[in-house]
Short mmCIF file of C-alpha atoms in Angstrom, two decimals:
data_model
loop_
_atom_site.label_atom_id
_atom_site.label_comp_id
_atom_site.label_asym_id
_atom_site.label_seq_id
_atom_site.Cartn_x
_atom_site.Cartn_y
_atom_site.Cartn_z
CA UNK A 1 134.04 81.89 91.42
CA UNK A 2 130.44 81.21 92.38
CA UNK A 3 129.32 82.73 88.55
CA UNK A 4 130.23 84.46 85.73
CA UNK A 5 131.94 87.92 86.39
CA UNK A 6 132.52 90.46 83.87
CA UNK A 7 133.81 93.96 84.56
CA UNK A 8 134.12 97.12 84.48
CA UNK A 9 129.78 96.76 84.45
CA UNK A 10 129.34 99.95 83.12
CA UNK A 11 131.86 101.92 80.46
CA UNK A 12 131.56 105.35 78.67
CA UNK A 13 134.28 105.84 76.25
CA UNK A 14 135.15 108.49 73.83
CA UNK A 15 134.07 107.33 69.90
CA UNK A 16 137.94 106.16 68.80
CA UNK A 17 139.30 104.83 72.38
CA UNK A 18 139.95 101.32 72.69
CA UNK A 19 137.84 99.43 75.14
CA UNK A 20 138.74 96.07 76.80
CA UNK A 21 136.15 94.14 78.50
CA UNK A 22 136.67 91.24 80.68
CA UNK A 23 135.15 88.46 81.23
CA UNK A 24 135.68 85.79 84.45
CA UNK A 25 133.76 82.68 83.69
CA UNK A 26 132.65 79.80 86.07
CA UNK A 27 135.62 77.61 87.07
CA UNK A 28 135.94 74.66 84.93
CA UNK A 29 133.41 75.77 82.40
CA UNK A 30 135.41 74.95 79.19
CA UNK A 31 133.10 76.79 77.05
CA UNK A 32 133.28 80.79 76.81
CA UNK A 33 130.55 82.80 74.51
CA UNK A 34 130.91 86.84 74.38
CA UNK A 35 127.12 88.56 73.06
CA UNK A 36 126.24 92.04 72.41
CA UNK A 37 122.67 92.99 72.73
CA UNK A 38 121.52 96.20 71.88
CA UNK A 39 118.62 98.17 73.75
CA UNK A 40 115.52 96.13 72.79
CA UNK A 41 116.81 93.67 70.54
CA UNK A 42 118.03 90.10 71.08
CA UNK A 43 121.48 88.39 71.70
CA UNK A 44 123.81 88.53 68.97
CA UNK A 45 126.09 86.10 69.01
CA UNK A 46 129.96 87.55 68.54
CA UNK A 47 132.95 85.00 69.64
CA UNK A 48 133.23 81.32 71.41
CA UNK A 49 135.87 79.87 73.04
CA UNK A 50 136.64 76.56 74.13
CA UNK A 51 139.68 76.56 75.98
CA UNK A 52 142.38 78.96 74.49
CA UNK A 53 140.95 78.31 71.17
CA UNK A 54 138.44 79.80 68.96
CA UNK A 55 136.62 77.76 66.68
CA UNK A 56 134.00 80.24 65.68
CA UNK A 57 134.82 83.96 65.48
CA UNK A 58 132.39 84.54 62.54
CA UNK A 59 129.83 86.71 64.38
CA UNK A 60 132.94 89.26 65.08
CA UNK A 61 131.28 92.15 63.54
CA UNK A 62 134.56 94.03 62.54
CA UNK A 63 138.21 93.41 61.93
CA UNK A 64 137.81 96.61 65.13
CA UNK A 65 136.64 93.77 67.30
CA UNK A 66 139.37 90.74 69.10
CA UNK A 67 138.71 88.83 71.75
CA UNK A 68 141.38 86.06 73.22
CA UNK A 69 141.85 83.92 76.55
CA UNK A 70 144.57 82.88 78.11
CA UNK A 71 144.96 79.77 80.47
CA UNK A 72 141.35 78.48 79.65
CA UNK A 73 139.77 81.06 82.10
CA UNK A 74 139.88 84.98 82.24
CA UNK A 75 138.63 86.34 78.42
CA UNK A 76 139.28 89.98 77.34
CA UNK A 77 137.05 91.09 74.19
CA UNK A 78 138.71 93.88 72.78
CA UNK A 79 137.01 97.24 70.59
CA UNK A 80 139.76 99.72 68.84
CA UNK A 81 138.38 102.73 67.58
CA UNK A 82 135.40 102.26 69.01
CA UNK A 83 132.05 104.26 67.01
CA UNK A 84 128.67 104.57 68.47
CA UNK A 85 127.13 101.70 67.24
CA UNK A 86 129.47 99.59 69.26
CA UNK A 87 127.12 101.14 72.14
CA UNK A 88 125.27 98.08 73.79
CA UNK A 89 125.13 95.91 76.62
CA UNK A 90 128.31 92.84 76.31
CA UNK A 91 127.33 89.57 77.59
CA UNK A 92 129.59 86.95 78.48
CA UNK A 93 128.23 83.11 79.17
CA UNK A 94 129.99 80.20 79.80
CA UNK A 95 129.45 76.20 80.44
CA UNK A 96 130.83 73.22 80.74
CA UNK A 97 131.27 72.88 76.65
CA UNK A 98 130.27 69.58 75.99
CA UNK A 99 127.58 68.84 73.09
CA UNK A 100 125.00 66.93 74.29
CA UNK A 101 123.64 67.08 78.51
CA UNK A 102 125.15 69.57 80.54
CA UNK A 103 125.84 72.27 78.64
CA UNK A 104 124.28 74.27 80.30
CA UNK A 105 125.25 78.09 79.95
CA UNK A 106 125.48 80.75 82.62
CA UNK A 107 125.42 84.58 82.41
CA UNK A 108 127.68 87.47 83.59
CA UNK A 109 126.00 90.69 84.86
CA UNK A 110 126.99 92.09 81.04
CA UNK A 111 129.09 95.08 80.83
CA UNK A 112 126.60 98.44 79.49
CA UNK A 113 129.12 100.06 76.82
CA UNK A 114 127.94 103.53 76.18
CA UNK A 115 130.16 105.49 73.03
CA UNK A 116 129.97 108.92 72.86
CA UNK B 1 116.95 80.37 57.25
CA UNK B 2 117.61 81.30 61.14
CA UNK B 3 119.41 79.11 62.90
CA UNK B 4 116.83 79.52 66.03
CA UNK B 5 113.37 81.53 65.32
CA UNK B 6 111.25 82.90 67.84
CA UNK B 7 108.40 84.67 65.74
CA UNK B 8 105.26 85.98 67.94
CA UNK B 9 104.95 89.27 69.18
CA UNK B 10 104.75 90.23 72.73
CA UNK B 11 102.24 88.24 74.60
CA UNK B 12 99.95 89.27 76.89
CA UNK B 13 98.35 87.16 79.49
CA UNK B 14 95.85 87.22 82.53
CA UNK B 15 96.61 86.14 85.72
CA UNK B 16 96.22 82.50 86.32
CA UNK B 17 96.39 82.02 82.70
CA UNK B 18 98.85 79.97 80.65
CA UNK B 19 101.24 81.64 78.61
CA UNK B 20 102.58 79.64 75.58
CA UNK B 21 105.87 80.28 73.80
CA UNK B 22 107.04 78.25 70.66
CA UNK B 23 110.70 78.36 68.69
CA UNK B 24 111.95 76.60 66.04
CA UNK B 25 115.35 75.56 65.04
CA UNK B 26 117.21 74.95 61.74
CA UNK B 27 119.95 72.13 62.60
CA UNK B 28 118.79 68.80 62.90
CA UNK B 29 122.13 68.04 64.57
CA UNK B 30 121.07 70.26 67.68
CA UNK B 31 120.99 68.17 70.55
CA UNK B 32 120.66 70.39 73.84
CA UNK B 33 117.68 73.45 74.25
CA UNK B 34 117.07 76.05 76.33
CA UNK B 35 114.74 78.68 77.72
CA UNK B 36 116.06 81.80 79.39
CA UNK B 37 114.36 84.50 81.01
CA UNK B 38 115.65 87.82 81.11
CA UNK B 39 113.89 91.01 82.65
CA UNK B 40 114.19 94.23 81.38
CA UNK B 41 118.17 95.47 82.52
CA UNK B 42 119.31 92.49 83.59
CA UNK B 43 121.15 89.47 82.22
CA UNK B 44 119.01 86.36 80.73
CA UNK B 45 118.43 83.58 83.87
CA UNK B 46 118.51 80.25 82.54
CA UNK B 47 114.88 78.85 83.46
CA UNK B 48 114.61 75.14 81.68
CA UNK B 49 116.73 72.82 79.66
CA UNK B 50 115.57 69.91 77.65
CA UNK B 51 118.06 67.03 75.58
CA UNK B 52 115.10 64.26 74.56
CA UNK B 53 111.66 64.29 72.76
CA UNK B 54 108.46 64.65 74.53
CA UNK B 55 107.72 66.97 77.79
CA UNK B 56 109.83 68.12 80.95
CA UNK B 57 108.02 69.87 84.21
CA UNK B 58 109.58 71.59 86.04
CA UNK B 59 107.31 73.68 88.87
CA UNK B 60 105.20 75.90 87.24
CA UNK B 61 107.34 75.91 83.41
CA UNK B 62 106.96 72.59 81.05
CA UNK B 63 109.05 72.73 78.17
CA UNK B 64 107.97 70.51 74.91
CA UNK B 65 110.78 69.06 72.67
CA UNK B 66 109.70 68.02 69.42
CA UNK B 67 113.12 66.78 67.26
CA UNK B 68 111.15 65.63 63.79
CA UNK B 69 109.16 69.44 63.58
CA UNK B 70 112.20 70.97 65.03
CA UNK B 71 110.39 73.17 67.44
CA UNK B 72 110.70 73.45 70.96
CA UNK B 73 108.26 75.22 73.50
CA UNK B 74 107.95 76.75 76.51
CA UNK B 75 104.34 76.87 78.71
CA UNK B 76 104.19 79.04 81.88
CA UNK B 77 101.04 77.55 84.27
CA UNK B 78 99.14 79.62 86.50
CA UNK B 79 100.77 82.70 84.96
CA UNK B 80 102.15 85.43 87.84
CA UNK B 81 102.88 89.04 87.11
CA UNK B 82 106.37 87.84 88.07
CA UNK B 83 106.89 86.28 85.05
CA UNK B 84 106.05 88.90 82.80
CA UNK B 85 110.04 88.89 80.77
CA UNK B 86 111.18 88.54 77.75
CA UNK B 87 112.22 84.69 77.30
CA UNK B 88 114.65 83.66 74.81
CA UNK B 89 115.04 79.95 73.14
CA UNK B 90 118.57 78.74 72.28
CA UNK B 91 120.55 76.03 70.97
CA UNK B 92 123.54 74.64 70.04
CA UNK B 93 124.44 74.47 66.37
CA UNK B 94 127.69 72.57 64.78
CA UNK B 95 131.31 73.91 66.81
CA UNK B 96 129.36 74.37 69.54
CA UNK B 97 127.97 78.05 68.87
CA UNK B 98 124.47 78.71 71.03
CA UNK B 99 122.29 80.70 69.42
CA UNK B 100 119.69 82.77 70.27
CA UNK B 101 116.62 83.51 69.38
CA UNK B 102 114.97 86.98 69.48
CA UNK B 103 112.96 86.55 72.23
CA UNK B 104 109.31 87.15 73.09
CA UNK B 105 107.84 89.60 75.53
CA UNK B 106 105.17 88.06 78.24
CA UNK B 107 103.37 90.14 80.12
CA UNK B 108 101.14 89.23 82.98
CA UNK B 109 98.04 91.62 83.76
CA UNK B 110 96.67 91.28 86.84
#
């Protein structure tokens, strides 16, 4: 597509649903980064991809919180038993994924995660 | 020690003024930097990118790349209400991750 796309853009969930958010990066951007940023605060960094893989899942804040993608494209971050501090706005960015020029990252429209 | 530090407080600026933003950064192995811009509800816009030492202009925005301080900044020219945002410095540390700074609120008063 012509950018990222994440959806659903806004979601209001019971405190202990699941929640899956997804996340439809730029095609042929390797490189796949989910972020949570709470109202008035900065990005915090949760989960990269590059490809299928995940070489850094150490901002996960939870063993609540999963995130996977399949066929190097479409990502799905995943909250179980979801509490009201999970409530913020989930960012997902993605770029080409090569150190050095071009890399380049691009946001989605975020997805506004509201617990209650 | 954060990995990327952006440590003013919001910034207020006249219009026509320039607006200065500074960040530093903890890996010396960081290669790529960038400046985003994000207003208040919406998703950060990337606004500038710099890889090597010294200055890139780019309309109205220069950003400054300094690898031996390890700070990178970002100057806004002729200042608009426009740009009041808050703008966020990142990089790229070790496996790739990009981190973020916190951010610093500019706001233009006409």
């Amino acid at each position: 597509g012509a950018g990222v796309s994440q959806s659903p853009s806004n979601k209001v969930t019971e405190k202990g649903k699941d929640v899956e958010l997804r996340c439809d990066p730029i095609s042929g951007h390797t490189a796949l980064y989910w972020y949570r940023q709470s109202l008035g605060q900065g990005l915090e960094f949760l989960i990269y991809f590059q490809g299928n893989s995940a070489p850094d899942k150490s901002g996960l804040p939870s063993d609540r919180f999963s995130a996977e993608r399949t066929g190097g494209s479409v990502s799905t971050l995943t909250i179980q038993r979801t509490q009201q501090e999970d409530s913020a706005v989930y960012l997902c960015a993605s770029s080409l994924g090569r150190r050095g020029t071009n890399t380049e990252a691009f946001f989605g429209q975020g997805t506004r995660l509201t617990v209650v | 020690q954060k990995e990327v530090e952006q440590n003013s407080g919001p910034l207020s600026v006249p219009e026509g003024a320039i607006a200065s933003l500074n960040c530093t950064y903890s890996d010396r192995g960081s290669q790529s930097f960038f400046w985003y811009r994000q207003y208040s509800g919406k998703s950060p816009e990337l606004i500038m990118f710099i890889y090597s030492n010294g200055d890139k202009e780019d309309g109205r925005f220069t950003a400054q790349l300094n690898k031996a301080s390890q700070y990178v900044s970002l100057l806004i020219r002729d200042s608009q209400p426009s740009d009041s945002a808050t703008y966020l410095c990142a990089a790229y540390y070790g496996n790739n991750r990009l981190a973020f700074g916190k951010g610093n609120q500019v706001v233009v008063i006409p």
